[in-house]
């Protein structure tokens, strides 16, 4: 048997291949992004980026209706977007197996909230598997398709940051064979959820959960690691690894399926111990269900409910002692707050918006960093698509004198994700707000993935490019301007004009991301600072460019200096400086 060291996301992709998946669809989102990027290694699977998670799941559902095994992947907040089809799919069931992989982000390394996706399994009455390492990520992905078809249900596979990005040894197996060939097969009573059909399906969904609960009590993915102490632990996922490290003598009931719970197995395990812990990350999902069974356990009264668990946090909760650090940091590192890249096309826009006193309703993307100093030019940020609709709602209620200050911002990928509907609402309801679409031809924050506006598919093939300008006009936008955000006077003129008009206005700032993967971004000669002209006013530092550094001078204010290794010559600093201290270096 071949073995490999894979990350959890790589292993999920391998599991999909071994399971005979025919189609995979996703919207990129950390920590789930690499699942689709690795599935492209298997040409047997038709894989593609979708404009949002709801579409990704619906594409997978279509493939399942055709009898093919299909997979959709997303991060936890993406499951909110995909919840609508998920809940009805729970009633419909599947034809070909369907697995929805959702990756949670405890500690919010790259997310706006810390939700626990296990609640979606219970809410939608869909089974959920939770692997504890990369090997289980592979095996559980494969198993999930068998469960899906055996019980006529979609299956949720829950990962998290540590599982998705951590690596461990994986056993590589041959793909399954003999799966039925996809074909059209009419079955409206099952596939058309009119109320009359849905009422017939609901009892089947309830019975399915009962059957799954009983079946799971005897399956090896729910197992007991026998220990020698009088302590018992119920746990799952990455928490299992922490429990084994901190309580090596304890007996552990490791749950591979976290919904529905194998209640009879839990009862027989729990009655053997006087001390019983439930160790789980985020919410007391297992703990509350076990307590509802009348079993006394210790859980969130000692283990933290916020953030990631770690071996240290588990040990501290149990003993009050700090766990030793294997590789202590001997030298304190300087704080390095996240910042836009040198040459980022968003920097000049937010500099202008702040100078205009705009109240900016933001969205999810690299440009969310504009909320941080020194730009400090974003006033709200809720979720993908909300930048426009927040501006629309705000504009409708503030006094007339403040309406023109409201500006919604959104990236190109985010606009196609759910911003289109928001702009449609704004135009339809004649809301005179100003919207800025920051078109940098990439889904940059998650790793520069492509989207329908870049002209390339997941596998790098050329395709039809969605023309954002034409799309906006099709929605009814009449006041629309396209500007180069490196040109600060033109950007300011466009924004002032849009904010001064009593109609829905859109400004598209178009400039390719400096990190765009095909090297399409323009790089110019680096700039220099003339020390004789620099007065030390620090105005250039307020745009937050990492290429601009500061040198102190004894008895003086100090002066700016450009790091030539970082500077890409965008020229924004040159336009901000009122003393003409910046110029182009000709030393290269």
XYZ file of C-alpha atoms in Angstrom, residues 212-548:
337
model
C -28.218 6.511 11.418
C -28.002 6.854 15.193
C -28.521 3.126 15.713
C -26.182 2.152 12.873
C -23.397 4.456 14.084
C -23.220 2.615 17.433
C -21.579 -0.368 15.745
C -19.365 1.343 13.188
C -15.573 1.534 13.582
C -15.463 5.294 13.000
C -16.901 5.607 16.513
C -14.352 3.765 18.634
C -13.100 3.422 22.205
C -9.399 3.717 23.030
C -9.163 1.779 26.300
C -7.045 3.387 29.015
C -5.851 2.448 32.482
C -7.149 5.320 34.590
C -10.650 5.944 35.942
C -11.121 8.943 33.650
C -13.248 8.825 30.533
C -13.250 11.321 27.648
C -15.759 11.836 24.855
C -14.279 13.802 21.987
C -13.944 14.141 18.217
C -11.848 15.724 15.483
C -8.677 17.587 16.360
C -9.724 17.638 20.030
C -9.098 13.869 20.080
C -5.396 14.508 19.458
C -5.208 16.986 22.328
C -7.070 14.625 24.678
C -4.692 11.750 23.923
C -1.648 13.963 24.472
C -2.754 15.441 27.796
C -4.662 12.435 29.192
C -2.714 9.424 27.814
C -4.035 7.070 30.520
C -7.695 7.959 30.002
C -10.208 5.871 28.084
C -11.420 7.845 25.082
C -14.634 7.504 23.102
C -13.608 8.994 19.791
C -16.589 10.024 17.691
C -16.070 9.976 13.944
C -19.699 10.882 13.360
C -20.678 13.903 15.454
C -24.284 13.928 14.258
C -26.339 11.969 14.985
C -24.605 10.804 18.154
C -24.439 7.055 18.922
C -26.425 7.427 22.136
C -26.435 3.772 23.225
C -22.656 3.619 22.748
C -22.259 6.804 24.783
C -24.459 5.430 27.584
C -22.514 2.174 27.854
C -19.212 4.075 27.822
C -20.238 6.761 30.310
C -21.478 4.406 33.040
C -17.955 3.017 33.488
C -16.440 6.261 34.795
C -16.857 8.500 37.796
C -15.024 11.315 36.008
C -16.138 12.009 32.453
C -15.027 14.883 30.248
C -16.320 16.112 26.930
C -13.422 17.808 25.120
C -14.566 19.650 22.015
C -13.692 22.848 20.189
C -16.050 25.843 20.097
C -19.632 25.156 21.227
C -20.788 22.498 23.741
C -22.432 20.588 20.886
C -21.727 17.065 22.150
C -21.797 18.090 25.812
C -25.337 19.446 25.724
C -26.698 16.341 24.006
C -24.929 14.041 26.483
C -26.246 16.041 29.442
C -29.737 15.870 27.903
C -29.371 12.068 28.119
C -29.024 12.455 31.906
C -25.262 11.818 31.947
C -23.069 14.005 34.152
C -20.025 15.308 32.287
C -17.586 18.184 32.630
C -17.145 20.348 29.577
C -17.344 24.035 28.927
C -17.312 24.930 32.620
C -13.566 24.195 32.446
C -12.633 24.148 28.731
C -12.718 27.451 26.792
C -15.651 28.050 24.448
C -13.829 30.719 22.409
C -10.883 30.113 20.105
C -8.919 27.008 19.208
C -8.163 24.314 21.727
C -4.500 23.392 22.058
C -2.749 20.798 24.211
C -1.718 23.669 26.475
C -5.230 24.997 26.842
C -6.595 21.518 27.561
C -3.916 20.912 30.207
C -4.467 24.292 31.802
C -8.212 23.625 31.958
C -7.677 20.241 33.623
C -4.820 21.043 36.010
C -4.349 24.774 36.149
C -0.783 24.213 34.930
C 0.672 25.668 31.775
C 1.833 23.044 29.263
C 5.548 23.182 28.388
C 6.353 24.777 25.035
C 8.422 22.460 22.835
C 10.106 25.296 20.950
C 10.009 28.443 23.111
C 10.579 31.797 21.404
C 13.718 33.253 22.945
C 13.587 36.597 21.186
C 10.468 38.729 21.037
C 9.457 39.524 17.488
C 8.221 42.981 16.550
C 4.482 43.354 16.034
C 3.643 43.124 12.345
C 0.039 44.123 11.693
C -1.423 42.974 8.365
C -1.022 45.522 5.592
C -1.862 45.925 1.923
C 0.959 44.856 -0.388
C 3.331 47.379 -1.949
C 1.653 48.637 -5.075
C -1.806 47.439 -3.979
C -4.361 49.086 -6.235
C -6.718 49.671 -3.297
C -4.397 51.970 -1.321
C -4.961 55.160 -3.290
C -8.734 54.686 -3.365
C -9.030 54.489 0.414
C -6.686 57.454 0.822
C -9.085 59.486 -1.312
C -12.212 58.166 0.417
C -10.806 59.237 3.770
C -9.909 62.662 2.452
C -13.484 63.035 1.182
C -14.907 62.113 4.606
C -16.822 59.151 3.192
C -18.631 56.704 5.486
C -17.447 53.451 3.925
C -19.475 50.246 4.229
C -16.937 47.553 3.449
C -16.915 43.900 2.479
C -14.732 40.784 2.718
C -11.421 40.932 0.869
C -7.882 42.319 1.012
C -9.412 45.780 1.051
C -10.898 45.082 4.504
C -7.373 45.960 5.717
C -8.292 49.575 4.947
C -10.120 49.544 8.280
C -6.747 49.389 10.064
C -4.377 52.298 10.730
C -2.927 54.228 9.124
C -5.627 54.280 6.433
C -8.531 53.783 8.896
C -10.898 54.314 5.992
C -13.567 51.636 6.444
C -16.472 52.046 8.857
C -18.315 48.715 8.677
C -17.828 45.159 7.414
C -20.378 42.360 7.877
C -20.176 39.642 5.240
C -19.703 39.024 1.521
C -22.171 41.085 -0.470
C -23.082 43.367 2.418
C -20.880 46.287 1.359
C -23.441 47.424 -1.198
C -26.634 46.502 0.662
C -25.349 48.091 3.897
C -24.727 51.309 1.987
C -28.180 51.061 0.471
C -29.879 50.654 3.856
C -27.788 53.359 5.486
C -28.521 55.812 2.719
C -32.263 55.328 3.173
C -32.306 56.408 6.823
C -29.616 59.041 7.428
C -30.416 62.767 7.127
C -30.365 64.189 3.609
C -27.171 66.110 4.299
C -25.298 62.864 5.107
C -26.574 60.653 2.286
C -23.859 61.659 -0.150
C -21.163 60.530 2.297
C -22.264 56.885 2.189
C -20.018 54.776 -0.065
C -20.122 50.977 -0.368
C -16.983 49.120 -1.513
C -16.581 45.591 -2.854
C -14.067 43.555 -4.836
C -14.701 42.023 -8.249
C -15.012 38.470 -6.922
C -17.232 39.566 -4.046
C -19.421 41.551 -6.428
C -20.013 38.403 -8.474
C -20.451 36.335 -5.269
C -23.506 38.127 -3.899
C -22.956 41.812 -4.655
C -24.923 41.600 -7.896
C -28.160 41.081 -5.988
C -27.312 43.958 -3.637
C -26.697 46.345 -6.518
C -29.905 45.148 -8.158
C -31.793 46.085 -4.979
C -30.120 49.493 -4.826
C -30.965 50.356 -8.412
C -34.457 48.862 -8.243
C -35.291 50.975 -5.188
C -33.643 54.111 -6.636
C -31.225 54.530 -3.701
C -28.780 57.368 -4.509
C -25.740 55.752 -2.881
C -22.250 55.485 -4.340
C -20.682 52.058 -4.895
C -17.036 51.342 -5.677
C -16.127 47.999 -7.254
C -12.412 47.339 -6.762
C -11.612 45.263 -9.830
C -8.129 43.743 -9.462
C -8.860 40.661 -11.605
C -8.401 38.157 -8.776
C -9.958 36.610 -5.699
C -6.849 37.913 -4.041
C -7.313 37.357 -0.318
C -7.652 33.572 -0.507
C -4.672 33.159 -2.828
C -5.374 34.908 -6.153
C -7.912 32.383 -7.408
C -9.826 33.067 -10.603
C -13.465 34.079 -10.821
C -15.940 34.701 -13.669
C -14.439 38.171 -14.238
C -10.837 37.023 -14.745
C -11.344 35.063 -17.964
C -9.817 31.855 -16.614
C -11.236 28.676 -15.078
C -9.947 26.648 -12.127
C -7.597 24.635 -14.345
C -6.197 27.794 -15.951
C -8.091 27.454 -19.215
C -9.311 30.580 -20.968
C -13.039 31.231 -20.831
C -15.664 33.913 -21.278
C -14.991 36.974 -19.127
C -17.875 38.597 -17.304
C -17.780 42.315 -18.153
C -18.540 43.987 -14.824
C -19.219 47.330 -16.477
C -21.795 45.815 -18.849
C -23.317 43.817 -16.010
C -23.807 46.964 -13.912
C -25.451 48.753 -16.830
C -27.706 45.715 -17.391
C -28.865 46.077 -13.785
C -29.897 49.640 -14.563
C -26.877 51.684 -13.442
C -26.704 54.816 -15.573
C -23.965 56.731 -13.755
C -20.869 54.544 -14.110
C -17.201 55.477 -14.352
C -14.056 53.365 -14.713
C -10.815 54.797 -13.322
C -7.230 53.757 -12.666
C -6.792 53.857 -8.864
C -3.095 54.729 -9.322
C -4.313 58.040 -10.756
C -5.346 59.852 -7.579
C -6.718 63.055 -9.177
C -8.881 61.040 -11.581
C -10.056 58.753 -8.769
C -10.962 61.745 -6.628
C -12.805 63.434 -9.475
C -14.814 60.271 -10.181
C -15.743 59.810 -6.525
C -16.675 63.446 -5.973
C -18.859 63.331 -9.059
C -20.600 60.113 -8.010
C -21.119 61.264 -4.414
C -22.610 64.499 -5.673
C -25.273 62.908 -7.847
C -28.797 62.071 -6.707
C -28.885 58.610 -8.302
C -27.297 55.164 -7.865
C -23.663 55.548 -8.930
C -20.907 53.026 -9.537
C -17.183 53.714 -9.783
C -15.040 50.790 -10.969
C -11.381 51.092 -9.964
C -9.542 48.786 -12.347
C -5.916 47.756 -11.862
C -4.545 44.181 -11.832
C -3.497 42.823 -8.424
C 0.254 43.182 -7.954
C 0.395 39.469 -7.023
C -1.735 38.286 -9.940
C -0.529 34.772 -10.758
C 0.065 35.302 -14.478
C 2.367 38.251 -13.971
C 0.008 40.685 -15.644
C 0.552 43.464 -13.105
C 2.625 46.442 -14.233
C 5.847 47.034 -12.340
C 7.609 50.365 -12.771
C 11.057 51.544 -11.641
C 11.209 52.047 -7.867
C 10.938 55.539 -6.414
C 13.436 57.383 -4.265
C 13.137 60.202 -1.742
C 15.130 63.412 -2.167
C 16.339 64.063 1.400
C 16.740 67.755 0.605
C 13.036 68.054 -0.199
C 11.630 65.723 2.498
C 10.396 67.899 5.372
C 9.561 64.984 7.680
C 5.817 65.706 7.565
C 5.054 61.932 7.448
C 2.119 62.389 5.063
C 3.496 59.536 2.941
C 3.396 57.168 5.924
C -0.362 57.638 6.205
C -0.990 55.540 3.081
C 0.523 52.506 4.848
C 2.859 51.323 2.079
C 5.389 48.731 3.403
C 7.978 50.083 0.935
C 8.158 53.470 2.692
